[in-house]
Short mmCIF file of C-alpha atoms and ligand atoms in Angstrom, two decimals:
data_model
loop_
_atom_site.label_atom_id
_atom_site.label_comp_id
_atom_site.label_asym_id
_atom_site.label_seq_id
_atom_site.Cartn_x
_atom_site.Cartn_y
_atom_site.Cartn_z
CA UNK A 1 -19.03 16.50 6.56
CA UNK A 2 -20.41 18.91 5.26
CA UNK A 3 -21.80 20.98 2.71
CA UNK A 4 -18.60 20.73 0.76
CA UNK A 5 -18.81 16.95 0.60
CA UNK A 6 -22.27 17.18 -0.81
CA UNK A 7 -21.12 19.65 -3.37
CA UNK A 8 -18.24 17.34 -4.15
CA UNK A 9 -20.70 14.54 -4.72
CA UNK A 10 -22.76 16.66 -6.95
CA UNK A 11 -19.96 17.96 -9.03
CA UNK A 12 -18.63 14.45 -9.45
CA UNK A 13 -21.44 13.71 -11.84
CA UNK A 14 -19.95 16.09 -14.35
CA UNK A 15 -16.34 16.68 -14.92
CA UNK A 16 -14.96 13.22 -14.94
CA UNK A 17 -12.45 13.58 -17.69
CA UNK A 18 -10.93 16.88 -16.78
CA UNK A 19 -9.58 16.24 -13.33
CA UNK A 20 -6.65 14.01 -14.06
CA UNK A 21 -4.09 16.30 -12.46
CA UNK A 22 -5.44 15.76 -8.99
CA UNK A 23 -6.93 12.33 -9.50
CA UNK A 24 -6.21 9.56 -7.02
CA UNK A 25 -5.43 6.23 -8.65
CA UNK A 26 -7.34 4.07 -6.18
CA UNK A 27 -10.83 3.81 -4.74
CA UNK A 28 -9.86 4.26 -1.10
CA UNK A 29 -7.54 7.18 -1.74
CA UNK A 30 -10.22 8.90 -3.76
CA UNK A 31 -12.94 8.11 -1.21
CA UNK A 32 -10.88 9.56 1.61
CA UNK A 33 -10.07 12.65 -0.43
CA UNK A 34 -13.82 13.02 -0.99
CA UNK A 35 -14.51 12.96 2.74
CA UNK A 36 -15.34 9.32 3.47
CA UNK A 37 -13.49 7.27 6.08
CA UNK A 38 -12.82 4.37 3.72
CA UNK A 39 -13.64 2.37 0.61
CA UNK A 40 -13.50 -1.31 1.51
CA UNK A 41 -14.20 -4.89 0.51
CA UNK A 42 -15.35 -8.13 2.05
CA UNK A 43 -13.05 -11.10 1.74
CA UNK A 44 -12.85 -14.70 2.89
CA UNK A 45 -10.05 -16.91 4.18
CA UNK A 46 -9.84 -19.18 1.16
CA UNK A 47 -9.25 -16.16 -1.07
CA UNK A 48 -6.14 -15.00 0.74
CA UNK A 49 -3.93 -17.57 -1.00
CA UNK A 50 -4.75 -16.07 -4.41
CA UNK A 51 -1.82 -13.74 -4.99
CA UNK A 52 -3.37 -11.92 -7.97
CA UNK A 53 -6.37 -11.18 -5.78
CA UNK A 54 -4.47 -10.19 -2.65
CA UNK A 55 -2.19 -7.91 -4.64
CA UNK A 56 -5.25 -5.70 -5.09
CA UNK A 57 -6.92 -6.31 -1.74
CA UNK A 58 -3.88 -5.43 0.34
CA UNK A 59 -3.30 -2.19 -1.56
CA UNK A 60 -4.67 0.58 0.64
CA UNK A 61 -4.77 2.86 -2.36
CA UNK A 62 -7.73 0.69 -3.46
CA UNK A 63 -9.14 -0.71 -0.21
CA UNK A 64 -8.82 0.87 3.20
CA UNK A 65 -11.24 -1.42 4.98
CA UNK A 66 -11.84 -5.17 5.18
CA UNK A 67 -14.91 -7.15 6.25
CA UNK A 68 -14.59 -10.88 6.92
CA UNK A 69 -17.35 -12.34 4.72
CA UNK A 70 -17.87 -15.38 6.90
CA UNK A 71 -15.46 -16.44 9.57
CA UNK A 72 -16.44 -14.15 12.42
CA UNK A 73 -19.99 -15.53 12.32
CA UNK A 74 -21.33 -17.48 15.29
CA UNK A 75 -21.03 -20.95 13.76
CA UNK A 76 -17.33 -20.36 13.09
CA UNK A 77 -16.45 -18.68 16.37
CA UNK A 78 -18.44 -20.81 18.83
CA UNK A 79 -19.14 -24.07 16.99
CA UNK A 80 -20.08 -25.77 20.23
CA UNK A 81 -21.25 -23.97 23.32
CA UNK A 82 -18.45 -22.29 25.27
CA UNK A 83 -15.85 -23.57 22.83
CA UNK A 84 -14.47 -20.57 21.00
CA UNK A 85 -12.39 -20.52 17.84
CA UNK A 86 -10.92 -17.37 16.35
CA UNK A 87 -8.17 -18.77 14.15
CA UNK A 88 -9.91 -17.96 10.87
CA UNK A 89 -11.31 -14.64 11.99
CA UNK A 90 -7.89 -13.69 13.27
CA UNK A 91 -6.36 -14.45 9.88
CA UNK A 92 -8.51 -11.76 8.29
CA UNK A 93 -8.10 -9.37 11.22
CA UNK A 94 -4.33 -9.77 10.92
CA UNK A 95 -4.44 -9.25 7.16
CA UNK A 96 -6.16 -5.91 7.74
CA UNK A 97 -3.85 -4.99 10.59
CA UNK A 98 -0.72 -5.78 8.57
CA UNK A 99 -1.95 -3.59 5.75
CA UNK A 100 -3.16 -0.79 8.01
CA UNK A 101 -6.79 -1.29 6.95
CA UNK A 102 -9.88 -0.68 9.06
CA UNK A 103 -11.81 -3.78 10.04
CA UNK A 104 -15.60 -4.02 10.04
CA UNK A 105 -16.37 -7.02 12.22
CA UNK A 106 -19.28 -9.12 10.92
CA UNK A 107 -21.43 -10.42 12.64
CA UNK A 108 -22.48 -11.46 16.16
CA UNK A 109 -26.13 -12.47 15.93
CA UNK A 110 -27.74 -13.68 12.70
CA UNK A 111 -30.37 -16.27 11.89
CA UNK A 112 -28.04 -17.74 9.26
CA UNK A 113 -24.77 -19.32 10.31
CA UNK A 114 -26.09 -19.67 13.82
CA UNK A 115 -24.75 -22.96 15.19
CA UNK A 116 -27.13 -25.88 15.52
CA UNK A 117 -26.58 -25.94 19.28
CA UNK A 118 -28.34 -22.55 19.26
CA UNK A 119 -31.08 -23.25 16.73
CA UNK A 120 -31.87 -26.78 17.95
CA UNK A 121 -31.21 -26.33 21.63
CA UNK A 122 -33.70 -26.71 24.41
CA UNK A 123 -33.88 -23.24 25.87
CA UNK A 124 -35.61 -21.12 28.39
CA UNK A 125 -35.75 -17.37 27.97
CA UNK A 126 -33.05 -16.97 30.62
CA UNK A 127 -30.72 -19.69 29.34
CA UNK A 128 -30.80 -18.44 25.75
CA UNK A 129 -30.18 -14.84 26.82
CA UNK A 130 -27.21 -16.07 28.84
CA UNK A 131 -25.85 -18.08 25.89
CA UNK A 132 -26.20 -15.12 23.53
CA UNK A 133 -24.57 -12.75 26.01
CA UNK A 134 -21.70 -15.18 26.59
CA UNK A 135 -21.10 -15.45 22.85
CA UNK A 136 -21.12 -11.70 22.33
CA UNK A 137 -18.98 -10.99 25.39
CA UNK A 138 -16.36 -13.53 24.38
CA UNK A 139 -16.10 -12.52 20.74
CA UNK A 140 -16.22 -8.75 21.25
CA UNK A 141 -13.61 -9.06 24.00
CA UNK A 142 -11.39 -11.15 21.73
CA UNK A 143 -11.47 -8.49 18.99
CA UNK A 144 -11.50 -5.52 21.35
CA UNK A 145 -9.52 -2.65 19.87
CA UNK A 146 -9.33 -4.26 16.43
CA UNK A 147 -12.70 -3.41 14.89
CA UNK A 148 -13.90 -0.06 13.61
CA UNK A 149 -17.44 -1.42 13.92
CA UNK A 150 -19.37 -4.56 14.81
CA UNK A 151 -22.47 -5.70 12.98
CA UNK A 152 -24.14 -6.72 16.23
CA UNK A 153 -27.45 -7.94 14.87
CA UNK A 154 -27.89 -8.87 11.23
CA UNK A 155 -31.09 -9.12 9.18
CA UNK A 156 -33.59 -9.32 12.05
CA UNK A 157 -36.48 -7.95 9.99
CA UNK A 158 -38.77 -9.34 7.32
CA UNK A 159 -39.45 -7.30 4.19
CA UNK A 160 -42.85 -6.22 5.57
CA UNK A 161 -41.18 -4.76 8.63
CA UNK A 162 -42.16 -7.47 11.08
CA UNK A 163 -39.56 -9.29 13.16
CA UNK A 164 -37.97 -12.33 11.58
CA UNK A 165 -38.98 -15.47 13.43
CA UNK A 166 -36.06 -17.63 14.45
CA UNK A 167 -34.77 -19.20 17.62
CA UNK A 168 -33.68 -16.01 19.41
CA UNK A 169 -36.85 -14.14 18.54
CA UNK A 170 -39.09 -17.09 19.30
CA UNK A 171 -37.57 -17.78 22.72
CA UNK A 172 -36.48 -14.35 23.91
CA UNK A 173 -38.76 -12.06 21.94
CA UNK A 174 -37.72 -8.76 20.33
CA UNK A 175 -35.71 -7.88 23.45
CA UNK A 176 -32.90 -10.08 22.14
CA UNK A 177 -31.89 -7.18 19.92
CA UNK A 178 -31.30 -4.47 22.55
CA UNK A 179 -29.84 -7.12 24.84
CA UNK A 180 -27.30 -7.98 22.14
CA UNK A 181 -26.32 -4.32 21.75
CA UNK A 182 -26.04 -3.94 25.51
CA UNK A 183 -23.70 -6.95 25.75
CA UNK A 184 -21.52 -5.72 22.89
CA UNK A 185 -21.18 -2.24 24.40
CA UNK A 186 -20.23 -3.70 27.76
CA UNK A 187 -17.43 -5.76 26.17
CA UNK A 188 -16.00 -2.91 24.08
CA UNK A 189 -17.32 0.56 24.83
CA UNK A 190 -15.30 2.10 22.00
CA UNK A 191 -16.34 0.05 18.96
CA UNK A 192 -19.17 1.31 16.76
CA UNK A 193 -22.25 -0.90 17.07
CA UNK A 194 -24.32 -1.42 13.92
CA UNK A 195 -27.57 -3.00 12.88
CA UNK A 196 -27.10 -4.38 9.34
CA UNK A 197 -29.78 -5.39 6.84
CA UNK A 198 -30.84 -5.53 3.16
CA UNK A 199 -33.87 -3.95 1.47
CA UNK A 200 -33.63 -0.96 3.78
CA UNK A 201 -31.84 1.19 1.18
CA UNK A 202 -34.95 3.14 0.16
CA UNK A 203 -38.00 4.32 2.05
CA UNK A 204 -40.57 1.64 2.79
CA UNK A 205 -41.94 -0.66 5.46
CA UNK A 206 -38.63 -2.36 6.17
CA UNK A 207 -36.61 0.86 6.33
CA UNK A 208 -39.22 2.33 8.68
CA UNK A 209 -39.02 -0.78 10.84
CA UNK A 210 -35.23 -0.45 10.97
CA UNK A 211 -35.63 3.17 12.06
CA UNK A 212 -38.04 2.04 14.75
CA UNK A 213 -35.45 -0.52 15.81
CA UNK A 214 -32.94 2.27 16.36
CA UNK A 215 -35.48 4.02 18.59
CA UNK A 216 -36.30 0.78 20.41
CA UNK A 217 -32.66 -0.03 21.12
CA UNK A 218 -32.14 3.48 22.48
CA UNK A 219 -35.38 3.31 24.48
CA UNK A 220 -34.00 0.23 26.22
CA UNK A 221 -31.01 2.32 27.25
CA UNK A 222 -28.65 0.46 24.93
CA UNK A 223 -26.22 2.06 22.49
CA UNK A 224 -26.44 1.85 18.69
CA UNK A 225 -24.04 3.85 16.54
CA UNK A 226 -24.79 2.88 12.98
CA UNK A 227 -26.96 1.30 10.33
CA UNK A 228 -25.44 -0.91 7.66
CA UNK A 229 -27.21 -0.67 4.32
CA UNK A 230 -26.20 -3.88 2.59
CA UNK A 231 -27.06 -2.67 -0.92
CA UNK A 232 -27.24 -5.89 -2.91
CA UNK A 233 -28.69 -4.46 -6.10
CA UNK A 234 -29.69 -5.58 -9.59
CA UNK A 235 -28.50 -3.99 -12.83
CA UNK A 236 -31.09 -1.47 -14.01
CA UNK A 237 -33.11 -1.76 -10.81
CA UNK A 238 -30.82 0.12 -8.46
CA UNK A 239 -32.60 2.98 -6.73
CA UNK A 240 -31.61 6.52 -7.68
CA UNK A 241 -28.91 8.36 -5.77
CA UNK A 242 -31.48 10.82 -4.45
CA UNK A 243 -33.81 8.12 -3.12
CA UNK A 244 -30.91 6.35 -1.43
CA UNK A 245 -29.61 9.63 -0.01
CA UNK A 246 -32.96 10.71 1.37
CA UNK A 247 -33.36 7.28 2.99
CA UNK A 248 -29.88 7.53 4.51
CA UNK A 249 -30.88 10.92 5.92
CA UNK A 250 -33.90 9.31 7.62
CA UNK A 251 -31.46 7.13 9.56
CA UNK A 252 -28.86 9.77 10.33
CA UNK A 253 -31.64 12.05 11.62
CA UNK A 254 -31.95 9.52 14.46
CA UNK A 255 -28.39 10.20 15.56
CA UNK A 256 -26.69 7.19 13.98
CA UNK A 257 -24.16 7.03 11.18
CA UNK A 258 -24.75 4.92 8.08
CA UNK A 259 -22.46 2.84 5.89
CA UNK A 260 -22.92 0.97 2.65
CA UNK A 261 -21.79 -2.45 3.87
CA UNK A 262 -22.22 -5.08 1.14
CA UNK A 263 -22.56 -3.33 -2.21
CA UNK A 264 -22.81 -5.36 -5.40
CA UNK A 265 -24.97 -5.08 -8.53
CA UNK A 266 -25.79 -8.40 -10.14
CA UNK A 267 -26.71 -9.01 -13.76
CA UNK A 268 -28.24 -11.78 -15.81
CA UNK A 269 -25.53 -13.99 -17.27
CA UNK A 270 -23.89 -13.98 -19.70
CA UNK A 271 -22.30 -10.67 -18.85
CA UNK A 272 -22.82 -8.07 -21.59
CA UNK A 273 -21.26 -4.74 -22.34
CA UNK A 274 -24.67 -3.06 -22.12
CA UNK A 275 -25.25 -4.47 -18.65
CA UNK A 276 -21.73 -3.49 -17.59
CA UNK A 277 -22.44 0.10 -18.66
CA UNK A 278 -25.69 0.18 -16.70
CA UNK A 279 -23.95 -1.47 -13.76
CA UNK A 280 -21.42 1.35 -13.74
CA UNK A 281 -24.23 3.90 -13.38
CA UNK A 282 -25.86 1.81 -10.67
CA UNK A 283 -22.69 1.60 -8.60
CA UNK A 284 -22.22 5.34 -8.93
CA UNK A 285 -25.76 5.98 -7.65
CA UNK A 286 -24.96 4.31 -4.35
CA UNK A 287 -21.55 5.93 -4.02
CA UNK A 288 -23.07 9.34 -4.77
CA UNK A 289 -25.77 8.77 -2.16
CA UNK A 290 -23.13 8.11 0.46
CA UNK A 291 -21.11 11.15 -0.61
CA UNK A 292 -24.22 13.30 -0.38
CA UNK A 293 -25.10 12.11 3.11
CA UNK A 294 -23.71 13.70 6.19
CA UNK A 295 -22.56 10.80 8.38
CA UNK A 296 -22.37 8.16 5.67
CA UNK A 297 -18.89 6.97 6.62
CA UNK A 298 -17.89 4.60 3.84
CA UNK A 299 -18.67 2.07 1.14
CA UNK A 300 -17.82 -1.63 1.29
CA UNK A 301 -18.26 -3.93 -1.70
CA UNK A 302 -19.26 -7.54 -1.04
CA UNK A 303 -16.05 -8.71 -2.49
CA UNK A 304 -14.45 -6.82 -5.28
CA UNK A 305 -14.07 -9.41 -8.03
CA UNK A 306 -16.48 -11.72 -9.78
CA UNK A 307 -14.41 -14.79 -9.03
CA UNK A 308 -15.37 -14.65 -5.37
CA UNK A 309 -18.88 -13.25 -5.57
CA UNK A 310 -21.58 -14.95 -3.50
CA UNK A 311 -24.15 -14.20 -6.23
CA UNK A 312 -23.93 -17.11 -8.73
CA UNK A 313 -24.34 -19.75 -6.06
CA UNK A 314 -27.37 -17.97 -4.59
CA UNK A 315 -29.13 -16.58 -7.67
CA UNK A 316 -29.12 -19.08 -10.49
CA UNK A 317 -28.14 -17.54 -13.83
CA UNK A 318 -26.94 -14.26 -12.27
CA UNK A 319 -23.52 -12.91 -11.47
CA UNK A 320 -20.84 -10.53 -12.76
CA UNK A 321 -21.87 -8.27 -9.89
CA UNK A 322 -18.52 -6.86 -8.83
CA UNK A 323 -16.11 -4.05 -9.71
CA UNK A 324 -13.46 -6.37 -11.16
CA UNK A 325 -13.90 -9.40 -13.37
CA UNK A 326 -12.77 -12.93 -12.54
CA UNK A 327 -9.32 -12.17 -13.90
CA UNK A 328 -9.02 -9.29 -11.42
CA UNK A 329 -9.32 -6.71 -14.18
CA UNK A 330 -11.33 -3.55 -13.47
CA UNK A 331 -14.72 -3.30 -15.18
CA UNK A 332 -16.56 -0.14 -16.26
CA UNK A 333 -18.10 0.07 -12.79
CA UNK A 334 -14.65 0.38 -11.25
CA UNK A 335 -13.70 3.19 -13.61
CA UNK A 336 -16.94 5.08 -13.04
CA UNK A 337 -16.80 4.78 -9.26
CA UNK A 338 -13.20 5.93 -9.19
CA UNK A 339 -14.02 8.85 -11.49
CA UNK A 340 -17.01 9.87 -9.41
CA UNK A 341 -14.98 9.79 -6.18
CA UNK A 342 -12.12 11.69 -7.77
CA UNK A 343 -14.33 14.34 -9.25
CA UNK A 344 -16.07 14.78 -5.92
CA UNK A 345 -12.76 15.06 -4.10
CA UNK A 346 -11.31 17.54 -6.55
CA UNK A 347 -14.40 19.70 -6.63
CA UNK A 348 -14.48 19.78 -2.85
CA UNK A 349 -10.84 20.76 -2.54
CA UNK A 350 -11.88 24.06 -3.72
CA UNK A 351 -9.61 26.07 -5.92
CA UNK A 352 -11.48 27.74 -8.70
CA UNK A 353 -8.25 27.85 -10.67
CA UNK A 354 -8.55 24.11 -11.06
CA UNK A 355 -12.06 24.43 -12.39
CA UNK A 356 -12.56 21.97 -15.19
CA UNK A 357 -13.75 23.65 -18.31
CA UNK A 358 -16.67 21.30 -18.74
CA UNK A 359 -18.18 22.77 -15.62
CA UNK A 360 -18.85 26.01 -17.40
CA UNK A 361 -21.72 24.31 -19.10
CA UNK A 362 -23.13 23.21 -15.76
CA UNK A 363 -24.10 26.31 -13.94
CA UNK A 364 -24.82 24.56 -10.67
CA UNK A 365 -21.48 22.90 -10.21
CA UNK A 366 -19.47 25.16 -7.97
CA UNK A 367 -15.76 24.49 -8.11
CA UNK A 368 -14.93 26.12 -4.84
CA UNK A 369 -16.73 26.45 -1.56
CA UNK A 370 -20.52 26.59 -1.65
CA UNK A 371 -20.47 30.18 -0.48
CA UNK A 372 -18.75 31.23 -3.69
CA UNK A 373 -21.31 29.59 -5.94
CA UNK A 374 -23.05 31.99 -8.26
CA UNK A 375 -26.38 33.11 -6.89
CA UNK A 376 -28.02 33.60 -10.24
CA UNK A 377 -28.53 31.45 -13.31
CA UNK A 378 -30.11 28.08 -13.63
CA UNK A 379 -29.10 24.66 -12.48
CA UNK A 380 -28.60 21.75 -14.87
CA UNK A 381 -29.98 18.24 -14.39
CA UNK A 382 -28.57 16.67 -11.20
CA UNK A 383 -27.15 19.98 -10.03
CA UNK A 384 -27.60 21.22 -6.48
CA UNK A 385 -30.42 23.72 -6.08
CA UNK A 386 -30.77 24.10 -2.33
CA UNK A 387 -29.88 23.01 1.18
CA UNK A 388 -28.62 24.50 4.43
CA UNK A 389 -25.65 26.74 3.74
CA UNK A 390 -26.09 26.59 -0.02
CA UNK A 391 -26.05 29.99 -1.67
CA UNK A 392 -26.03 29.07 -5.35
CA UNK A 393 -28.81 29.27 -7.90
CA UNK A 394 -32.05 27.55 -7.01
CA UNK A 395 -33.90 27.51 -10.32
CA UNK A 396 -33.54 24.35 -12.41
CA UNK A 397 -33.13 24.33 -16.16
CA UNK A 398 -36.28 23.32 -17.99
CA UNK A 399 -37.73 20.71 -17.73
CA UNK A 400 -36.22 19.89 -14.34
CA UNK A 401 -37.43 20.94 -10.93
CA UNK A 402 -35.76 21.19 -7.56
CA UNK A 403 -36.29 18.28 -5.14
CA UNK A 404 -35.21 18.20 -1.52
CA UNK A 405 -33.06 15.15 -0.73
CA UNK A 406 -32.52 16.22 2.85
CA UNK A 407 -32.19 19.51 4.70
CA UNK A 408 -28.63 19.89 3.40
CA UNK A 409 -29.15 19.00 -0.21
CA UNK A 410 -31.68 19.60 -2.96
CA UNK A 411 -31.13 18.45 -6.51
CA UNK A 412 -32.51 19.22 -9.98
CA UNK A 413 -34.09 16.33 -11.83
O1 9MR B 501 -20.94 -13.96 1.22
C1 9MR B 501 -21.37 -14.82 2.25
C2 9MR B 501 -21.41 -16.25 1.73
O2 9MR B 501 -20.11 -16.70 1.39
C3 9MR B 501 -22.00 -17.16 2.78
O3 9MR B 501 -22.18 -18.45 2.26
C4 9MR B 501 -23.34 -16.58 3.27
C5 9MR B 501 -23.89 -17.41 4.41
O4 9MR B 501 -23.07 -17.29 5.53
O5 9MR B 501 -23.17 -15.26 3.72
C6 9MR B 501 -22.74 -14.41 2.72
O6 9MR B 501 -22.69 -13.09 3.19
C7 9MR B 501 -23.94 -12.53 3.60
C8 9MR B 501 -23.66 -11.58 4.75
O7 9MR B 501 -22.97 -12.26 5.77
C9 9MR B 501 -24.93 -10.97 5.26
N1 9MR B 501 -25.70 -10.35 4.21
C10 9MR B 501 -25.92 -11.15 3.02
C11 9MR B 501 -24.60 -11.71 2.50
C12 9MR B 501 -24.84 -12.49 1.21
O8 9MR B 501 -25.61 -13.60 1.48
#
């Protein structure tokens, strides 16, 4: 990806209403046209009997990737030591396979949903390493060839960047993390191996610690391919697209890909139209950040409708965090995300003859390849103003100035 995808992302901010000729009608189709590998959703076994829900989830026009929200976790797959159970995980894997959807497998090692035989066992360093390795080897072997990626280790860091203390850390020490990646790679050399966490979506102590983790895993000689940015956000408090994009670039500079793995944007209940409008902007910020980032491969929402959101049971008085409402009807956030993806895709496809007229008011929104962008003039708010390979205008309209998001992309704001 490329310069053109970043330009697509940029242009998507503008010309949302003028691109209907080429517009895809679903999130995944539009995301792929814009250069991503997929747009996906988490789901759970109990939801798969809801036909109104599955009618949307199994439509690859909308969702090209599935994450099992629960039933591949350790407590489900090895409820007692050396007794493995994949019936529920297989149900979701088969759902994705039947539909031709990518599967993000989630997760192998996490302090939550770790079985009590792990967290209350009587361990030595060696015996707990062996138990962890056996778990990873068995599960990764079972799903070999079925997963696009594995979340190998989940949420191993505290918000201040220190290691989370739990059984594996306390008994094995921080080496449990590279050891987990090593075991996963040995069982399936082809699957992408991810570290997945929350509150690492903007620069700060925890994001820096996650970057150090990438270096540590590699220094051990183990393989890590990706970082999952969970992206559980709050209406009106979602970080800007540029701050998310520059943070993503800090990870990809280390030679790993990134993915938005659990996106939702919760609001204070009752749901209001004003919050829904802000939520739409917040969702678009994260989607734009991914589109702007070389090696951000896709966006997964942490379930797509409010009926099955994890939020209300965890955050009292909050909810309505998803793209669709409880009646499986699209909300403003759905419409805005689809429009942003479509506009990005159409802008990136390049023909100046399809240039939407509204772009004429936005001098920095090239409608064809970056090399054909005008070299003079000024750039409107949120327009591109620099980056490797960019040849368009670099001066922002007053009162905006040009900020570098990463070496490929600078933006006026
Ligand atoms: O959505 C999941 C919820 O149904 C479970 O009760 C919970 C505990 O297993 O996990 C939720 O998913 C989490 C994910 O696995 C990791 N990141 C945070 C997610 C929300 O808690």
